[in-house]
Coordinates of C-alpha atoms in Angstrom, one line a residue:
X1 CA 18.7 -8.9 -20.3
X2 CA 17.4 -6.1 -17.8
X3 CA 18.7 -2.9 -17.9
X4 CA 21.1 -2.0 -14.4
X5 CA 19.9 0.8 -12.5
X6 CA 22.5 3.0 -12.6
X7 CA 23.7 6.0 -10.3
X8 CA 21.5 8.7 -11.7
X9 CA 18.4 6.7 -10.5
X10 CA 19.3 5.9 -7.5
X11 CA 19.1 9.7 -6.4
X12 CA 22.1 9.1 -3.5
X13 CA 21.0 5.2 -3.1
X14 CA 17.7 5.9 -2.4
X15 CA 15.4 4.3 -4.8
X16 CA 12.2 6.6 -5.9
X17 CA 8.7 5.8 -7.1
X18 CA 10.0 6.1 -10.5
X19 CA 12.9 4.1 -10.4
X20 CA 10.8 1.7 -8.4
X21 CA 7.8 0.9 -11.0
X22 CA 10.9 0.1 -13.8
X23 CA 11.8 -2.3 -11.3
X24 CA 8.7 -4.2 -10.8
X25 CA 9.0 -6.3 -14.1
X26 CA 12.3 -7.8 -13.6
X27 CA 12.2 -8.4 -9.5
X28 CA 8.6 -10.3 -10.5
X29 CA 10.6 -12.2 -13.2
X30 CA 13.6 -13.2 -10.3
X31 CA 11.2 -14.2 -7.7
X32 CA 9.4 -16.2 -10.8
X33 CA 13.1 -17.5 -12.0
X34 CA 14.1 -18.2 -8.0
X35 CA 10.3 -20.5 -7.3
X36 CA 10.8 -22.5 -10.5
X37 CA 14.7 -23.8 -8.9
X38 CA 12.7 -24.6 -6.2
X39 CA 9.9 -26.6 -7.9
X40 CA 13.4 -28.2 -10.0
X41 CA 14.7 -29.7 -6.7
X42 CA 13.8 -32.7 -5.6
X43 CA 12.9 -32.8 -2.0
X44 CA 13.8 -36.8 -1.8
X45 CA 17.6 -36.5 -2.0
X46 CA 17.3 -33.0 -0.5
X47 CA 20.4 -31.7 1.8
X48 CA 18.8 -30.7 4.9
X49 CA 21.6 -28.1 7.3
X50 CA 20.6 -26.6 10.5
X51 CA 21.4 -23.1 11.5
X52 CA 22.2 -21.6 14.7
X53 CA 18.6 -20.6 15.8
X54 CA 17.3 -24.2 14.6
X55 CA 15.6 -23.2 11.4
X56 CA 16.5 -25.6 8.4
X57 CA 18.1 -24.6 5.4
X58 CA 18.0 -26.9 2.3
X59 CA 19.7 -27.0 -1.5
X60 CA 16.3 -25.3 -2.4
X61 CA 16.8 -22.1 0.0
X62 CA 20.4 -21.7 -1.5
X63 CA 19.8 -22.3 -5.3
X64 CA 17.2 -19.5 -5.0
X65 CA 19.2 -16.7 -3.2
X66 CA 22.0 -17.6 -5.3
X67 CA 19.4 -16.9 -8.5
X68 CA 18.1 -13.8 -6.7
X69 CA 21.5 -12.4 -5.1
X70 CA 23.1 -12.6 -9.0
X71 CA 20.0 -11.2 -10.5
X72 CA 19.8 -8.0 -7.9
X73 CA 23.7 -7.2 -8.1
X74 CA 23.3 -7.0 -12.6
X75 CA 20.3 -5.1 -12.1
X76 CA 21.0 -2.8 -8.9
X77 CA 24.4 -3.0 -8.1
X78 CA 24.5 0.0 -6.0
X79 CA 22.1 -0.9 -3.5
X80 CA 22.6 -3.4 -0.4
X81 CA 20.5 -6.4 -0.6
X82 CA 20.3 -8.5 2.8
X83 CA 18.9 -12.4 2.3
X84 CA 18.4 -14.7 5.2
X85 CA 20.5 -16.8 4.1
X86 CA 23.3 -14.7 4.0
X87 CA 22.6 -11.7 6.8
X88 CA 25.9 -12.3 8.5
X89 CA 27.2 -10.0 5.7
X90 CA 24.8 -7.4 6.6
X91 CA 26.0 -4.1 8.3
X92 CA 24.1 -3.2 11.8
X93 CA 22.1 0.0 10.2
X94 CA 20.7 0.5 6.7
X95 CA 20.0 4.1 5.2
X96 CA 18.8 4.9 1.8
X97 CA 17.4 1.9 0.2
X98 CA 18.2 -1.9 0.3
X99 CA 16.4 -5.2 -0.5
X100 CA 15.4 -7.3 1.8
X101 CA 15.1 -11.4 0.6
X102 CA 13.9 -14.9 2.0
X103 CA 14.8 -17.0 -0.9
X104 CA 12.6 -19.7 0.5
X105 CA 10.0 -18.8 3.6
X106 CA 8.2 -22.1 4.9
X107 CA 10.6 -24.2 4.5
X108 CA 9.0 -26.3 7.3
X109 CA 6.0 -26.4 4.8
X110 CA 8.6 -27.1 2.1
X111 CA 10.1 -30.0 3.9
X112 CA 6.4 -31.3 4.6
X113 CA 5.7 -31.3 1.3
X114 CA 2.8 -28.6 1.3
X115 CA 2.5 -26.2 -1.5
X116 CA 2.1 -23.0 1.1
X117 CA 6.3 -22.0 0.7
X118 CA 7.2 -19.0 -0.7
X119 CA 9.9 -16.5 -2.5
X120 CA 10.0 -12.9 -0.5
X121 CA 11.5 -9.7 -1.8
X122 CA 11.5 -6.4 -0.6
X123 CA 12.4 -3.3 -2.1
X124 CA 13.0 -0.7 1.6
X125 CA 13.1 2.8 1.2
X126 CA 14.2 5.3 4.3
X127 CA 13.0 2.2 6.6
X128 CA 9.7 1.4 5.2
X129 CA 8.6 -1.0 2.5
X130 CA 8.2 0.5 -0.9
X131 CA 7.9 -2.6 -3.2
X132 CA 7.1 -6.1 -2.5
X133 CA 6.6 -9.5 -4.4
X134 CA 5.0 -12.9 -3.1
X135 CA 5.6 -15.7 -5.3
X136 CA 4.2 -18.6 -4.4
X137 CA 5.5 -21.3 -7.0
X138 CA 3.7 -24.5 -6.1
X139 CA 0.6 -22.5 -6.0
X140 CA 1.6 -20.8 -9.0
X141 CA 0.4 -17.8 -8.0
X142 CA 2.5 -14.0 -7.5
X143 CA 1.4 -11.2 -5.2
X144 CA 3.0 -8.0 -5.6
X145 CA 2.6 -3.9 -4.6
X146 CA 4.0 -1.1 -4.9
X147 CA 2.9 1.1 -2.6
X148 CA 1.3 4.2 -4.1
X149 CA 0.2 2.2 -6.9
X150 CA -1.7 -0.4 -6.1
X151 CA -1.5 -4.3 -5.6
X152 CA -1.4 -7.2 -8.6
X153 CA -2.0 -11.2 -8.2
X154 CA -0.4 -12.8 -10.9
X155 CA -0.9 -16.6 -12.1
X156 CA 1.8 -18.1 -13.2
X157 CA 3.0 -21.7 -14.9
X158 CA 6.9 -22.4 -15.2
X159 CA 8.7 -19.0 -16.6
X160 CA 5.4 -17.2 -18.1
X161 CA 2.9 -15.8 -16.4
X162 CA -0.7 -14.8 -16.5
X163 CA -2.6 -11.4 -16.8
X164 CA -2.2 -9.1 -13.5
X165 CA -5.8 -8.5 -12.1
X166 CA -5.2 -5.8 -9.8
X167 CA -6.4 -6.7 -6.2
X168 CA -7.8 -4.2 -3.1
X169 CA -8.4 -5.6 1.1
X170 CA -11.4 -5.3 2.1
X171 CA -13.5 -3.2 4.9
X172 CA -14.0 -4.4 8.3
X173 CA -17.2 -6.7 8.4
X174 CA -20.2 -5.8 8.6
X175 CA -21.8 -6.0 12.4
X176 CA -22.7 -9.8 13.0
X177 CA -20.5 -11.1 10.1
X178 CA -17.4 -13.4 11.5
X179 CA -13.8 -11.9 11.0
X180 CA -11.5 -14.3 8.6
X181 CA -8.1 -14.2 10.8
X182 CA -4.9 -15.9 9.1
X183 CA -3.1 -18.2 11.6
X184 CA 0.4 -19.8 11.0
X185 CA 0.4 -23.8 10.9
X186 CA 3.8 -23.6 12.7
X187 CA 4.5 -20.3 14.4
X188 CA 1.5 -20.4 17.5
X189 CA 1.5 -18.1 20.2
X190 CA -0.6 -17.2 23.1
X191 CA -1.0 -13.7 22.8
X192 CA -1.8 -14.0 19.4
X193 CA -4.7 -16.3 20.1
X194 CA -5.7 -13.8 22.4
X195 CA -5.7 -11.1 20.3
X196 CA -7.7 -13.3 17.6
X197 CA -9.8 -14.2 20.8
X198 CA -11.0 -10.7 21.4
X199 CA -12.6 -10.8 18.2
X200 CA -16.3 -13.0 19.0
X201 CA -16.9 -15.8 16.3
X202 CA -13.4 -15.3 14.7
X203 CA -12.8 -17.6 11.6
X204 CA -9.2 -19.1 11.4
X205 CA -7.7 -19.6 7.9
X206 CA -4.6 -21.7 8.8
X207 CA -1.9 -20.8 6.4
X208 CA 2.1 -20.7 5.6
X209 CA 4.8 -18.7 5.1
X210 CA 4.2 -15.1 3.3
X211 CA 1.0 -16.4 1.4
X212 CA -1.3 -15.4 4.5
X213 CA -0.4 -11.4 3.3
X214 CA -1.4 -12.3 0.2
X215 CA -4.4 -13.1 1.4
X216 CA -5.3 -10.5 3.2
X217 CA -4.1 -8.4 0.4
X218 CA -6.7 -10.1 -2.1
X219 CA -9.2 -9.5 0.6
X220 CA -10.1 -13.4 1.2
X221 CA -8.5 -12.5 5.1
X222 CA -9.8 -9.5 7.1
X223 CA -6.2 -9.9 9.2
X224 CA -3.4 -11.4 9.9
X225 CA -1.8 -11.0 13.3
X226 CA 1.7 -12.7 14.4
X227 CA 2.1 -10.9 18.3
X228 CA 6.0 -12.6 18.9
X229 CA 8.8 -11.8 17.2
X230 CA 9.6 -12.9 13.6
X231 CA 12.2 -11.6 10.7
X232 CA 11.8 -8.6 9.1
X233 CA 12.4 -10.9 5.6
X234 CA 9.7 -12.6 6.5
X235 CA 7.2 -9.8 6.2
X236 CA 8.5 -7.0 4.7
X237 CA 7.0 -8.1 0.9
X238 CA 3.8 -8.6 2.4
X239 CA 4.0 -5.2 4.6
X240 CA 4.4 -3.6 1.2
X241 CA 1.6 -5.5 -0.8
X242 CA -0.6 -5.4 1.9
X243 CA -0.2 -1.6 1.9
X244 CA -0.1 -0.9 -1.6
X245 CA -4.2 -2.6 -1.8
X246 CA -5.6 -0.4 1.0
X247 CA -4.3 -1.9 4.0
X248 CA -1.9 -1.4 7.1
X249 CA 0.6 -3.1 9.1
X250 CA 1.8 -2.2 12.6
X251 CA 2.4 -3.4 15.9
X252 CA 0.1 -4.2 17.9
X253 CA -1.0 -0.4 19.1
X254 CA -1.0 1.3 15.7
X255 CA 2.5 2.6 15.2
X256 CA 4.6 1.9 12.1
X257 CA 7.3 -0.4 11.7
X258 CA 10.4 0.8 10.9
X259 CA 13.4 -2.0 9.2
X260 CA 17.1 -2.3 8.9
X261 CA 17.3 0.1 12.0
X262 CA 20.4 -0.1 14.1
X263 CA 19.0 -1.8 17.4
X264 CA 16.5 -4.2 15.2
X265 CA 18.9 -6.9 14.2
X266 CA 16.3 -7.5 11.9
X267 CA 13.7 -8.8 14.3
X268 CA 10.4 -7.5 14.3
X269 CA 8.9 -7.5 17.8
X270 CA 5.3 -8.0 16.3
X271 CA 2.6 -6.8 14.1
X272 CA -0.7 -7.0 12.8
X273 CA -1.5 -7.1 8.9
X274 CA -5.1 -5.1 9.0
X275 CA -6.7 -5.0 5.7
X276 CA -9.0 -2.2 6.7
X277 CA -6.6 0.5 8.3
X278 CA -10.0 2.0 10.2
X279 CA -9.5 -1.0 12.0
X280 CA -6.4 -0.5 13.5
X281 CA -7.3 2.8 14.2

């Protein structure tokens, strides 16, 4: 059984490097625990609710925030942990450090029965993304960062997993050489294809859920833009991975994101994932 954090760590509820790195093992081994409930359910007799924005939620999104909710509260209990699934619990403003979940993002790609669904979690620090982890269970693959310290994909297969080859984004391309852009398979917009547009001889990857910041993390995508608003669950794991291998995310002019910020409501406006950050500059 993990070890809690306790009090003295926590530094007034604000989780440091330190603290942060003896975290990294048992979050990867929730997000690994919270995929393989997933994979368990079987998306034939599959409850299917809707919830007041339209978005579906199924057995499979609530088995794993149950998995990760219990496994945060034995390990951190000191520190707020706000899930999609259950952010009418959440306060309006966050200070200090809090962890920030989608137990199951894609579930349109989930319900389709594609293998692109994910399981997001966040460690947020003073309003930025410290720690993140990707896992991608039907791909059997994990992403995670820290930023600070570098980025890790991880393979894995039921409960174990593989050795961590560390992973870096790479440079802009080289004059006459295409950009790779990631592009959602459900979420289009216009001024995101405009923004992809501006870009001559742009290559789409079409991807879902988180595993497009993984990509660009690994350096397979040069970006990954999403100019409409989205949930900061649904990117803050990537925001930190993509940072901790060399890269940047911001809106669309450069600036930093900020989450869990009074007037937010958890929405993020927009942003681009860059992984060379002399791009964005």
């Amino acid at each position: 059984m993990s070890t809690p954090i306790n009090e003295a760590g926590l530094s007034g509820a604000v989780i440091d490097r330190d603290t942060a790195t003896r975290l990294v093992e048992p979050l990867t081994d929730l997000v690994i625990r919270a995929g393989a409930a997933i994979l368990a359910v079987s998306r034939v007799d599959l409850n299917i609710d809707g919830k007041p924005d339209g978005s579906p939620v199924t057995d499979a999104d609530l088995v794993a925030d149950r998995i990760i909710g219990e496994g945060l509260t034995r390990l951190a209990p000191n520190i707020p942990a706000i899930s999609e699934e259950r952010v009418h619990l959440a306060r309006s403003s966050l200070r200090g450090s809090f962890f920030l979940i989608d137990p199951l993002d894609g579930t349109k790609e989930y319900l389709a029965g594609r293998s692109e669904f994910t399981v997001n979690l966040a460690l947020v620090s003073e309003g930025t993304p410290l720690l993140g982890i990707i896992g991608a269970p039907a791909l059997g693959l994990i992403w995670r960062g820290l930023v600070g310290q570098g980025a890790q994909r991880l393979t894995t297969s039921g409960s174990s997993t593989g050795v961590a080859t560390a992973i870096h984004t790479r440079r802009i391309p080289q004059l006459g050489l295409p950009w790779v852009a990631a592009v959602s398979r459900s979420h289009g917009d216009a001024r995101t294809e405009a923004f992809i547009g501006r870009r001559p001889g742009a290559v789409r990857s079409v991807l879902g859920s988180a595993v497009k910041f993984g990509r660009v993390a690994e350096g397979s995508v040069d970006i990954y833009p999403r100019l409409a608003p989205t949930s900061e669950w649904d990117i803050a794991a990537g925001h930190a991975i993509v940072t901790a291998a060399g890269g940047k995310v911001a809106d669309a002019r450069g600036n930093a994101l900020k989450f869990g910020q009074e007037t937010s409501n958890f929405i993020v406006p927009e942003f681009v994932a860059w992984g060379d950050p002399a791009a964005a500059d």
